[in-house]
Every structure is written in C-alpha cells, then in structure tokens.
Amino acid sequence: MTYYIDNPDINKQVISGIKIISPKDFLENKIDESDNIIVLCELNIDKNDKTINRTEFYGIKFVQELRRKKYKNKVLFVSFLPMSYFRDTKSIYLDLLQFAGHYYLQLPAKPEDYKQSLNQIDILGELSLYDLIHHFCGIREIFDEKIHSINSSFLNPTADIESLKIKSKKYLIVYIRN
C-alpha cells in the first residue's frame, strides 16, 4: 500500500492505489514492510492531529521520526516549494531530501507523477538506514555532520582558545581543552 501523509480534512483527492492518511492514523496502523509513503513537507498537523504552522516542515520531521524507528521503505517528499528553496536557504533538511531512499517532487503533480517517482526510489539497506539515522535524523546528528564537514585546517590544536572560535551564519563551534 502507498500512503499519502497529509491532512485528510483538507486534502480530498482520490488517487487510485494511494490512501490519504494523517500522521497519527499512519502511526496507529501497523506499518508493513512493503508500505511506501508520500509526505507533504508543509504538513499542517502533527502526530497528535494538532494544528501546526506549515513553515515548520513537519512532514520532513515526521519522516525523520519514522527513520529513527527503522522505517526502510520508499519516501516521496512533495512540496509547494522548489528544491532550490532548500538549497538556497541551506536548509538542515537538504541532505535528508537528497539521501538514498527519498525523492522530491514539486507540486502540483499528477497521480502518475507520484507513481513514476516512487518507482525511481530504492528501499534502504541496513547500512544506508544506519547512515541516514546517524547523520540526518536529529538535530544533534545534523549538527555533528555539519561540524564533521568543516575543513580540519580551521582547527589548530596548538592555538589559544580565542583563536579556536569559529563563527558562521548558524553555528558557533568552540574547541575546549581538557
């Protein structure tokens, strides 16, 4: 079965072979190994069916939670925003959106586009799922990945503590000696 994770009170589309379901209802159902999901990035309800702001990108956070629970199947992200939005804003979600096991489709799209896009996605293996969980499925993991990606030449272990402060737009990293 393929599930479209969205607010069923708002999205009344009928798509053959795809069931529109809320995050809460999806989590309450037993997830089958063959179930694939289509997730609206700008989901406006959370896993408790409480209304949230679309700019929180709860759909992406929902997938992160599923991945932490070892969900391996295909995930098609759909969004009203172009992929360039996530690139240009240097979104912390960009790496997840582009990781194996996922595909991104900008809305509006036809049901045939959903099915065609799902066919292009591979199911994650154990190693890929491990990498995904430990690099892109939590704020700490994302932060650790960003720190790891910084060129090590910026860190001089013999420098004094003041020279070891690195400032960027979003992060302040401080090396502390024992």
Backbone as ProteinMPNN parsed JSONL, in Angstrom:
{"seq_chain_A": "MTYYIDNPDINKQVISGIKIISPKDFLENKIDESDNIIVLCELNIDKNDKTINRTEFYGIKFVQELRRKKYKNKVLFVSFLPMSYFRDTKSIYLDLLQFAGHYYLQLPAKPEDYKQSLNQIDILGELSLYDLIHHFCGIREIFDEKIHSINSSFLNPTADIESLKIKSKKYLIVYIRN", "coords_chain_A": {"N_chain_A": [[0.844, -1.171, 0.0], [0.432, 2.277, -0.643], [0.811, 5.231, 1.091], [-0.38, 8.535, 1.474], [0.77, 11.021, 3.301], [-0.85, 13.448, 4.863], [-3.105, 16.137, 5.665], [-6.108, 14.817, 6.001], [-8.533, 16.112, 6.259], [-8.316, 18.395, 4.786], [-7.109, 17.699, 2.309], [-8.736, 16.247, -0.174], [-8.359, 14.66, -2.347], [-8.751, 11.931, -4.639], [-6.901, 9.245, -5.251], [-5.986, 6.616, -7.175], [-5.004, 3.64, -5.684], [-3.584, 4.898, -3.701], [-3.676, 5.908, -0.402], [-4.926, 8.545, 1.472], [-3.853, 9.796, 4.511], [-3.618, 10.752, 7.953], [-0.748, 11.801, 9.959], [-1.004, 10.768, 12.579], [-2.91, 8.669, 12.254], [-1.454, 7.056, 10.521], [0.712, 6.264, 12.131], [-0.661, 4.822, 14.029], [-1.549, 2.667, 12.583], [-0.419, -0.609, 11.678], [2.739, -0.7, 10.396], [3.649, -1.927, 7.341], [6.176, -3.894, 5.747], [6.2, -3.427, 3.033], [4.981, -1.025, 2.623], [4.895, 2.165, 1.204], [5.533, 5.703, 1.367], [4.154, 8.908, 0.686], [4.868, 12.165, 1.378], [3.764, 15.28, 2.438], [5.761, 18.021, 2.652], [5.154, 20.458, 3.907], [3.362, 19.851, 5.97], [0.491, 20.37, 7.958], [-0.467, 19.349, 10.326], [0.337, 17.527, 13.294], [1.719, 14.474, 14.767], [-0.176, 14.043, 16.672], [-2.479, 14.986, 15.701], [-2.691, 17.719, 16.015], [-2.926, 21.118, 15.09], [-0.347, 22.736, 13.301], [2.151, 25.129, 12.279], [2.733, 25.546, 8.831], [5.275, 26.264, 7.989], [7.03, 24.95, 9.604], [7.768, 22.588, 8.517], [6.805, 19.974, 9.138], [6.299, 17.544, 7.878], [8.785, 16.608, 6.982], [10.099, 16.301, 9.411], [8.512, 14.318, 10.457], [9.171, 12.138, 8.821], [11.845, 11.845, 9.566], [11.464, 10.932, 12.169], [10.167, 8.484, 11.63], [12.264, 7.157, 10.296], [14.115, 6.95, 12.372], [12.82, 5.028, 13.766], [13.433, 2.88, 12.305], [12.244, 2.616, 9.75], [12.342, 1.517, 6.505], [11.368, 1.796, 3.949], [10.334, 3.295, 0.778], [10.298, 6.859, 0.38], [8.571, 9.542, -0.753], [8.924, 12.863, -1.025], [6.777, 15.611, -1.233], [6.2, 18.954, -2.196], [5.196, 22.393, -2.067], [7.134, 24.137, -2.559], [10.054, 24.819, -4.567], [12.888, 22.619, -5.035], [15.148, 24.144, -5.032], [14.696, 26.066, -3.088], [15.353, 24.82, -0.637], [18.024, 24.348, -1.106], [19.07, 26.977, -1.537], [18.495, 28.267, 0.881], [20.081, 26.868, 2.486], [19.078, 24.767, 4.016], [18.664, 22.671, 6.871], [17.501, 20.33, 6.26], [18.105, 19.551, 3.702], [20.069, 17.552, 3.033], [18.81, 15.195, 3.891], [16.551, 15.16, 2.199], [17.771, 14.592, -0.198], [18.974, 12.162, 0.146], [19.605, 8.644, -0.385], [16.78, 6.494, -0.893], [14.849, 8.374, -0.834], [12.876, 10.789, -2.622], [12.166, 13.812, -4.361], [9.464, 15.856, -5.193], [8.001, 18.533, -6.805], [4.99, 20.268, -6.189], [2.286, 21.552, -8.217], [1.363, 18.166, -8.942], [0.679, 15.238, -10.88], [-1.205, 12.196, -10.279], [0.056, 10.133, -11.704], [2.643, 11.058, -11.792], [3.408, 10.785, -9.129], [3.452, 7.99, -8.845], [5.366, 7.273, -10.784], [7.609, 8.588, -9.767], [7.927, 7.266, -7.294], [8.715, 4.783, -8.253], [11.334, 5.281, -8.958], [12.803, 5.252, -6.679], [14.919, 3.613, -4.358], [14.648, 1.026, -1.911], [15.892, 1.341, 1.359], [18.915, -0.183, 2.477], [20.35, -1.992, 5.292], [22.81, -0.728, 6.063], [22.666, 1.772, 4.738], [20.386, 2.799, 5.972], [21.297, 2.974, 8.607], [23.356, 4.917, 8.281], [21.766, 7.085, 7.452], [20.087, 7.53, 9.704], [22.015, 8.164, 11.633], [23.168, 10.495, 10.717], [21.349, 12.376, 9.617], [18.868, 12.504, 10.932], [18.166, 13.836, 13.261], [18.521, 16.722, 15.35], [20.96, 16.903, 16.773], [22.484, 14.991, 15.381], [22.505, 16.101, 12.801], [23.86, 18.481, 13.342], [26.325, 17.435, 14.243], [27.164, 16.28, 11.851], [27.493, 18.549, 10.247], [29.576, 19.829, 11.64], [31.573, 17.906, 11.311], [31.971, 18.127, 8.588], [33.299, 20.49, 8.279], [36.296, 21.929, 7.243], [39.224, 20.553, 8.474], [41.493, 22.082, 8.674], [40.843, 24.511, 9.709], [40.888, 24.211, 12.397], [43.243, 24.564, 14.753], [45.063, 22.836, 16.912], [47.06, 23.784, 18.591], [46.662, 26.42, 18.999], [45.558, 29.31, 20.94], [42.615, 29.483, 23.063], [40.865, 31.565, 22.235], [41.46, 31.901, 19.53], [40.421, 29.646, 18.526], [37.747, 29.831, 18.143], [35.132, 29.56, 15.928], [33.144, 31.173, 13.678], [30.07, 31.092, 12.001], [27.215, 31.513, 9.851], [25.149, 30.121, 11.169], [26.215, 28.58, 13.221], [28.223, 28.253, 16.133], [31.236, 27.181, 17.016], [33.249, 25.806, 19.413], [36.417, 24.905, 20.482], [37.435, 23.093, 23.201], [39.913, 22.736, 25.544], [41.162, 20.096, 27.641]], "CA_chain_A": [[0.0, 0.0, 0.0], [1.104, 3.57, -0.621], [0.084, 6.205, 1.889], [-0.083, 9.952, 1.288], [0.675, 11.612, 4.63], [-1.335, 14.819, 4.724], [-4.278, 16.399, 6.476], [-7.243, 14.323, 5.21], [-9.647, 17.06, 6.33], [-8.08, 19.402, 3.747], [-6.815, 17.042, 1.041], [-9.835, 15.331, -0.501], [-8.052, 13.991, -3.623], [-8.894, 10.486, -4.731], [-5.829, 8.76, -6.109], [-6.053, 5.168, -7.238], [-3.894, 2.9, -5.069], [-2.912, 5.708, -2.685], [-4.614, 6.271, 0.655], [-4.572, 9.762, 2.196], [-3.953, 9.468, 5.925], [-2.916, 11.705, 8.828], [0.399, 11.183, 10.634], [-1.481, 9.995, 13.725], [-3.507, 7.422, 11.77], [-0.39, 6.221, 9.967], [1.471, 5.676, 13.238], [-1.51, 3.863, 14.725], [-1.622, 1.474, 11.742], [0.801, -1.422, 11.659], [3.495, -0.401, 9.184], [4.058, -3.13, 6.631], [7.474, -3.758, 5.074], [6.049, -3.0, 1.641], [4.279, 0.268, 2.565], [5.663, 3.347, 0.821], [4.796, 6.896, 1.75], [4.296, 10.21, 0.046], [4.719, 13.07, 2.511], [3.758, 16.705, 2.175], [6.754, 18.67, 3.522], [4.497, 21.526, 4.661], [2.258, 19.246, 6.694], [-0.001, 21.321, 8.959], [-0.897, 18.66, 11.546], [1.402, 16.671, 13.798], [1.36, 13.083, 15.037], [-1.309, 14.036, 17.601], [-3.536, 15.689, 14.961], [-2.763, 19.118, 16.426], [-2.549, 22.035, 14.017], [0.948, 23.394, 13.422], [2.478, 26.05, 11.197], [3.308, 24.864, 7.659], [6.693, 26.602, 7.829], [7.829, 24.077, 10.461], [8.107, 21.409, 7.709], [6.575, 18.793, 9.964], [6.374, 16.329, 7.06], [10.173, 16.151, 6.988], [10.37, 15.844, 10.778], [7.787, 13.055, 10.597], [9.987, 11.103, 8.167], [12.999, 11.628, 10.433], [10.998, 10.085, 13.27], [9.967, 7.137, 11.089], [13.576, 6.57, 10.026], [14.699, 6.562, 13.668], [12.132, 3.789, 14.151], [13.947, 1.894, 11.336], [11.413, 2.509, 8.555], [13.276, 1.415, 5.375], [10.724, 1.864, 2.635], [10.454, 4.483, -0.066], [9.658, 8.095, 0.817], [8.482, 10.596, -1.756], [8.565, 14.158, -0.468], [6.139, 16.559, -2.146], [6.203, 20.278, -1.59], [4.825, 23.52, -2.911], [8.377, 24.869, -2.789], [11.021, 24.123, -5.42], [14.055, 22.09, -4.325], [16.127, 25.234, -4.905], [14.456, 26.756, -1.815], [16.118, 24.132, 0.401], [19.446, 24.583, -1.411], [19.405, 28.39, -1.368], [18.419, 28.634, 2.295], [20.992, 25.953, 3.197], [18.218, 24.099, 4.98], [19.23, 21.489, 7.526], [16.81, 19.155, 5.734], [18.51, 19.286, 2.318], [20.759, 16.266, 2.904], [17.805, 14.138, 4.018], [15.724, 15.155, 0.99], [18.549, 14.072, -1.316], [19.595, 10.89, 0.511], [19.012, 7.426, -0.963], [15.527, 6.098, -0.263], [13.942, 9.515, -0.901], [12.79, 11.529, -3.878], [11.484, 15.086, -4.136], [8.604, 16.243, -6.309], [7.327, 19.802, -6.541], [3.573, 20.331, -6.529], [1.303, 20.486, -8.394], [1.788, 16.965, -9.654], [-0.4, 14.301, -11.208], [-1.025, 10.876, -9.653], [1.041, 9.348, -12.471], [3.959, 11.553, -11.373], [3.69, 10.158, -7.837], [3.801, 6.581, -9.06], [6.625, 7.235, -11.523], [8.667, 8.995, -8.839], [8.135, 6.175, -6.34], [9.453, 3.711, -8.935], [12.742, 5.664, -9.073], [13.408, 5.21, -5.342], [15.328, 2.31, -3.835], [14.439, 0.784, -0.489], [17.176, 1.421, 2.06], [19.513, -1.355, 3.102], [20.692, -1.776, 6.7], [23.894, 0.235, 6.189], [22.152, 3.085, 4.334], [19.473, 3.25, 7.023], [22.154, 3.361, 9.733], [23.961, 6.204, 7.931], [20.702, 8.089, 7.438], [19.679, 7.807, 11.082], [23.115, 8.746, 12.409], [23.68, 11.728, 10.127], [20.354, 13.344, 9.162], [17.536, 12.322, 11.519], [18.032, 14.501, 14.55], [19.268, 17.977, 15.381], [22.337, 16.622, 17.182], [23.143, 14.282, 14.285], [22.726, 17.066, 11.721], [24.902, 19.381, 13.812], [27.579, 16.674, 14.205], [27.553, 16.12, 10.442], [27.991, 19.856, 9.792], [30.892, 20.021, 12.258], [32.493, 16.969, 10.657], [32.241, 18.562, 7.22], [34.165, 21.669, 8.283], [37.68, 21.595, 6.929], [40.006, 20.451, 9.703], [42.563, 23.081, 8.707], [40.402, 25.649, 10.502], [41.15, 23.927, 13.8], [44.653, 24.442, 15.076], [45.043, 22.42, 18.32], [48.07, 24.485, 19.386], [46.264, 27.82, 19.142], [44.876, 29.607, 22.194], [41.169, 29.247, 22.996], [40.204, 32.621, 21.48], [41.638, 31.701, 18.093], [39.731, 28.421, 18.124], [36.321, 30.093, 17.925], [34.794, 29.641, 14.512], [31.783, 31.7, 13.543], [29.416, 31.013, 10.703], [25.869, 32.073, 9.93], [24.237, 29.427, 12.059], [26.871, 27.764, 14.219], [29.397, 28.7, 16.861], [31.916, 25.964, 17.425], [34.36, 26.16, 20.286], [37.263, 23.794, 20.883], [37.766, 23.264, 24.601], [40.995, 21.86, 26.004], [40.995, 19.496, 28.972]], "C_chain_A": [[0.894, 1.241, 0.0], [0.21, 4.544, 0.121], [0.561, 7.612, 1.557], [-0.313, 10.593, 2.65], [0.354, 13.095, 4.475], [-2.497, 14.991, 5.686], [-5.5, 15.957, 5.673], [-8.475, 15.224, 5.266], [-9.535, 18.121, 5.248], [-7.91, 18.747, 2.382], [-7.873, 15.979, 0.766], [-9.605, 14.612, -1.832], [-8.373, 12.501, -3.533], [-7.85, 10.023, -5.742], [-5.842, 7.246, -6.045], [-4.802, 4.528, -6.637], [-3.139, 3.673, -4.003], [-3.951, 6.163, -1.673], [-4.1, 7.507, 1.382], [-4.874, 9.518, 3.676], [-3.171, 10.496, 6.739], [-1.697, 11.015, 9.451], [-0.03, 10.306, 11.811], [-2.048, 8.653, 13.281], [-2.45, 6.487, 11.195], [0.392, 5.534, 11.083], [0.657, 4.639, 14.004], [-1.706, 2.583, 13.917], [-0.331, 0.691, 11.876], [1.495, -1.178, 10.321], [3.995, -1.708, 8.584], [5.377, -2.869, 5.917], [7.352, -3.244, 3.643], [5.325, -1.658, 1.501], [5.246, 1.391, 2.215], [4.851, 4.567, 1.198], [5.156, 8.088, 0.869], [3.984, 11.201, 1.164], [4.764, 14.513, 2.04], [4.726, 17.362, 3.158], [6.097, 19.695, 4.436], [3.267, 21.016, 5.404], [1.809, 20.17, 7.822], [-0.647, 20.664, 10.172], [0.216, 17.72, 11.981], [0.893, 15.27, 14.108], [0.233, 12.94, 16.056], [-2.527, 14.729, 17.007], [-3.751, 17.118, 15.459], [-2.256, 19.987, 15.287], [-1.208, 22.681, 14.323], [1.179, 24.267, 12.191], [3.147, 25.287, 10.048], [4.805, 25.118, 7.502], [7.596, 25.785, 8.75], [8.279, 22.812, 9.72], [7.961, 20.114, 8.516], [6.64, 17.498, 9.15], [7.779, 15.75, 7.046], [10.533, 15.604, 8.371], [9.692, 14.491, 11.036], [8.587, 11.905, 9.985], [11.237, 10.818, 9.001], [12.624, 10.696, 11.587], [10.783, 8.646, 12.794], [11.298, 6.43, 10.846], [14.255, 6.149, 11.323], [14.06, 5.286, 14.192], [12.429, 2.663, 13.159], [13.022, 1.617, 10.155], [12.318, 2.585, 7.329], [12.66, 1.719, 4.014], [10.871, 3.219, 1.965], [9.682, 5.668, 0.509], [9.732, 9.095, -0.328], [8.04, 11.863, -1.049], [7.903, 14.983, -1.558], [6.045, 17.892, -1.426], [5.73, 21.311, -2.593], [6.053, 24.348, -3.269], [9.281, 24.111, -3.752], [12.199, 23.634, -4.572], [15.098, 23.189, -4.114], [15.915, 26.029, -3.616], [15.319, 26.139, -0.715], [17.62, 24.309, 0.178], [19.847, 26.004, -1.072], [19.389, 28.836, 0.098], [19.367, 27.79, 3.144], [20.252, 25.247, 4.333], [18.905, 22.878, 5.582], [18.583, 20.202, 7.009], [17.295, 18.736, 4.347], [19.15, 17.911, 2.148], [19.783, 15.09, 3.005], [16.976, 14.027, 2.741], [16.434, 14.505, -0.191], [19.152, 12.703, -1.043], [18.876, 9.728, -0.171], [17.755, 7.044, -0.186], [14.468, 7.181, -0.316], [13.953, 10.1, -2.306], [11.953, 12.775, -3.582], [10.702, 15.465, -5.381], [7.887, 17.539, -5.936], [5.881, 19.719, -7.005], [3.301, 21.55, -7.396], [1.872, 19.335, -9.225], [0.572, 16.071, -9.883], [-0.153, 12.973, -10.499], [-0.008, 9.994, -10.394], [2.462, 9.759, -12.089], [4.366, 10.929, -10.043], [4.194, 8.736, -8.05], [5.131, 6.432, -9.784], [7.801, 7.594, -10.608], [8.96, 7.907, -7.816], [8.935, 5.034, -6.966], [10.944, 4.007, -9.056], [13.502, 5.536, -7.755], [13.759, 3.768, -4.966], [14.994, 2.223, -2.357], [15.813, 0.782, 0.172], [17.626, 0.066, 2.575], [19.87, -1.016, 4.547], [21.753, -0.696, 6.879], [23.44, 1.645, 5.824], [21.223, 3.652, 5.397], [20.269, 3.714, 8.239], [22.781, 4.739, 9.474], [22.934, 7.331, 7.983], [20.311, 8.501, 8.855], [20.769, 8.581, 11.821], [23.726, 10.008, 11.807], [22.603, 12.786, 9.886], [18.997, 13.276, 9.856], [17.379, 12.879, 12.923], [18.885, 15.754, 14.545], [20.723, 17.725, 15.764], [23.115, 15.955, 16.051], [23.45, 15.22, 13.12], [23.858, 18.017, 12.095], [26.269, 18.691, 13.773], [28.078, 16.514, 12.779], [28.11, 17.43, 9.893], [29.38, 20.13, 10.368], [31.929, 19.154, 11.559], [32.89, 17.455, 9.263], [33.122, 19.809, 7.142], [35.605, 21.218, 8.054], [38.518, 21.633, 8.198], [41.131, 21.473, 9.774], [42.158, 24.328, 9.483], [40.732, 25.46, 11.98], [42.632, 23.698, 14.021], [44.749, 24.091, 16.557], [46.091, 23.12, 19.183], [47.715, 25.945, 19.621], [45.585, 28.052, 20.487], [43.365, 29.526, 21.969], [40.443, 30.312, 22.183], [40.331, 32.414, 19.977], [40.926, 30.459, 17.591], [38.229, 28.615, 17.972], [36.081, 30.291, 16.438], [33.352, 30.108, 14.413], [31.294, 31.489, 12.12], [28.02, 31.576, 10.886], [25.032, 31.43, 11.029], [24.917, 28.736, 13.231], [28.005, 28.513, 14.904], [30.036, 27.456, 17.431], [33.129, 26.375, 18.243], [35.107, 24.885, 20.659], [37.681, 24.046, 22.324], [38.837, 22.237, 24.97], [40.666, 21.297, 27.367], [41.931, 20.14, 29.956]], "O_chain_A": [[1.981, 1.237, 0.579], [-0.98, 4.671, -0.17], [1.756, 7.849, 1.381], [-1.451, 10.699, 3.106], [1.18, 13.884, 4.016], [-2.826, 14.074, 6.439], [-5.897, 16.66, 4.744], [-9.362, 15.116, 4.42], [-10.544, 18.689, 4.832], [-8.506, 19.195, 1.402], [-7.891, 14.931, 1.412], [-10.532, 14.024, -2.388], [-8.271, 11.897, -2.465], [-7.909, 10.364, -6.923], [-5.721, 6.664, -4.967], [-3.681, 4.841, -7.038], [-2.159, 3.171, -3.452], [-4.98, 6.734, -2.038], [-2.964, 7.519, 1.857], [-5.97, 9.099, 4.049], [-2.177, 11.045, 6.265], [-1.621, 9.786, 9.469], [0.52, 9.223, 12.013], [-1.715, 7.616, 13.855], [-2.535, 5.27, 11.359], [0.7, 4.346, 10.983], [1.213, 3.693, 14.562], [-1.996, 1.531, 14.486], [0.726, 1.259, 12.154], [0.924, -1.415, 9.257], [4.677, -2.491, 9.245], [5.658, -1.736, 5.526], [8.306, -2.684, 3.103], [5.082, -1.202, 0.384], [6.288, 1.548, 2.852], [3.63, 4.491, 1.336], [6.28, 8.24, 0.391], [2.95, 11.089, 1.823], [5.686, 14.918, 1.332], [4.53, 17.269, 4.37], [6.446, 19.791, 5.613], [2.242, 21.696, 5.449], [2.64, 20.697, 8.562], [-1.305, 21.339, 10.964], [0.948, 17.181, 11.151], [-0.233, 14.919, 13.754], [-0.26, 11.835, 16.281], [-3.49, 15.026, 17.715], [-4.848, 17.665, 15.345], [-1.288, 19.646, 14.608], [-0.954, 23.119, 15.446], [0.475, 24.145, 11.189], [4.037, 24.47, 10.285], [5.523, 24.287, 6.946], [8.818, 25.919, 8.679], [9.089, 22.047, 10.245], [8.867, 19.282, 8.563], [7.005, 16.454, 9.692], [7.948, 14.532, 7.093], [11.191, 14.57, 8.484], [10.231, 13.637, 11.739], [8.669, 10.823, 10.567], [11.642, 9.662, 9.127], [13.378, 9.786, 11.932], [11.173, 7.699, 13.478], [11.444, 5.247, 11.152], [14.902, 5.103, 11.37], [14.671, 4.547, 14.964], [11.765, 1.626, 13.167], [13.014, 0.509, 9.618], [12.992, 3.595, 7.121], [13.383, 1.88, 3.03], [11.453, 4.153, 2.516], [8.583, 5.522, 1.043], [10.812, 9.444, -0.803], [6.925, 11.94, -0.533], [8.406, 15.052, -2.679], [5.84, 17.953, -0.213], [5.846, 21.127, -3.805], [6.007, 25.17, -4.184], [9.277, 22.88, -3.755], [12.467, 24.187, -3.506], [15.842, 23.164, -3.134], [16.868, 26.612, -3.1], [15.949, 26.863, 0.056], [18.393, 24.407, 1.132], [20.851, 26.222, -0.394], [20.183, 29.686, 0.5], [19.452, 27.965, 4.36], [20.747, 25.15, 5.456], [19.628, 22.151, 4.9], [19.068, 19.106, 7.294], [16.927, 17.663, 3.868], [18.809, 17.182, 1.217], [19.921, 14.104, 2.282], [16.726, 12.923, 2.257], [15.794, 13.938, -1.076], [19.788, 12.133, -1.93], [17.691, 9.818, -0.492], [17.677, 7.246, 1.026], [13.328, 6.963, 0.095], [14.904, 9.928, -3.068], [11.135, 12.781, -2.663], [11.224, 15.401, -6.494], [7.248, 17.63, -4.887], [5.583, 19.174, -8.068], [4.051, 22.522, -7.305], [2.736, 19.52, -10.082], [-0.424, 16.149, -9.164], [0.986, 12.659, -10.155], [0.702, 9.203, -9.772], [3.372, 8.931, -12.062], [5.531, 10.582, -9.848], [5.223, 8.336, -7.507], [5.935, 5.565, -9.44], [8.859, 6.97, -10.675], [10.122, 7.653, -7.502], [9.739, 4.393, -6.289], [11.741, 3.087, -9.238], [14.722, 5.698, -7.728], [12.996, 2.837, -5.222], [15.049, 3.22, -1.637], [16.781, 0.277, -0.396], [16.818, -0.732, 3.05], [19.707, 0.127, 4.974], [21.617, 0.162, 7.751], [23.782, 2.607, 6.513], [21.265, 4.847, 5.69], [19.943, 4.74, 8.837], [22.745, 5.616, 10.337], [23.216, 8.41, 8.504], [20.217, 9.691, 9.158], [20.483, 9.535, 12.544], [24.704, 10.533, 12.338], [22.901, 13.979, 9.943], [18.056, 13.931, 9.41], [16.529, 12.417, 13.684], [19.869, 15.835, 13.81], [21.627, 18.28, 15.14], [24.265, 16.308, 15.79], [24.524, 15.146, 12.523], [24.715, 18.324, 11.267], [27.254, 19.28, 13.327], [29.28, 16.603, 12.525], [29.094, 17.422, 9.153], [30.261, 20.613, 9.657], [33.03, 19.612, 11.253], [34.012, 17.22, 8.813], [33.632, 20.148, 6.074], [36.054, 20.225, 8.627], [38.521, 22.634, 8.916], [41.672, 21.705, 10.855], [43.015, 25.121, 9.875], [40.844, 26.433, 12.727], [43.198, 22.727, 13.519], [44.537, 24.966, 17.396], [46.008, 23.049, 20.409], [48.405, 26.634, 20.372], [45.092, 27.11, 21.107], [42.898, 29.503, 20.831], [39.478, 29.985, 21.492], [39.402, 32.721, 19.23], [40.83, 30.235, 16.384], [37.51, 27.654, 17.698], [36.749, 31.092, 15.784], [32.451, 29.506, 14.996], [32.035, 31.69, 11.159], [27.682, 32.064, 11.964], [24.293, 32.115, 11.736], [24.229, 28.336, 14.17], [28.672, 29.333, 14.274], [29.432, 26.757, 18.244], [33.935, 27.196, 17.807], [34.502, 23.906, 21.097], [38.226, 25.106, 22.633], [38.682, 21.038, 24.738], [39.975, 21.935, 28.162], [41.941, 19.771, 31.131]]}, "name": "protein", "num_of_chains": 1, "seq": "MTYYIDNPDINKQVISGIKIISPKDFLENKIDESDNIIVLCELNIDKNDKTINRTEFYGIKFVQELRRKKYKNKVLFVSFLPMSYFRDTKSIYLDLLQFAGHYYLQLPAKPEDYKQSLNQIDILGELSLYDLIHHFCGIREIFDEKIHSINSSFLNPTADIESLKIKSKKYLIVYIRN"}
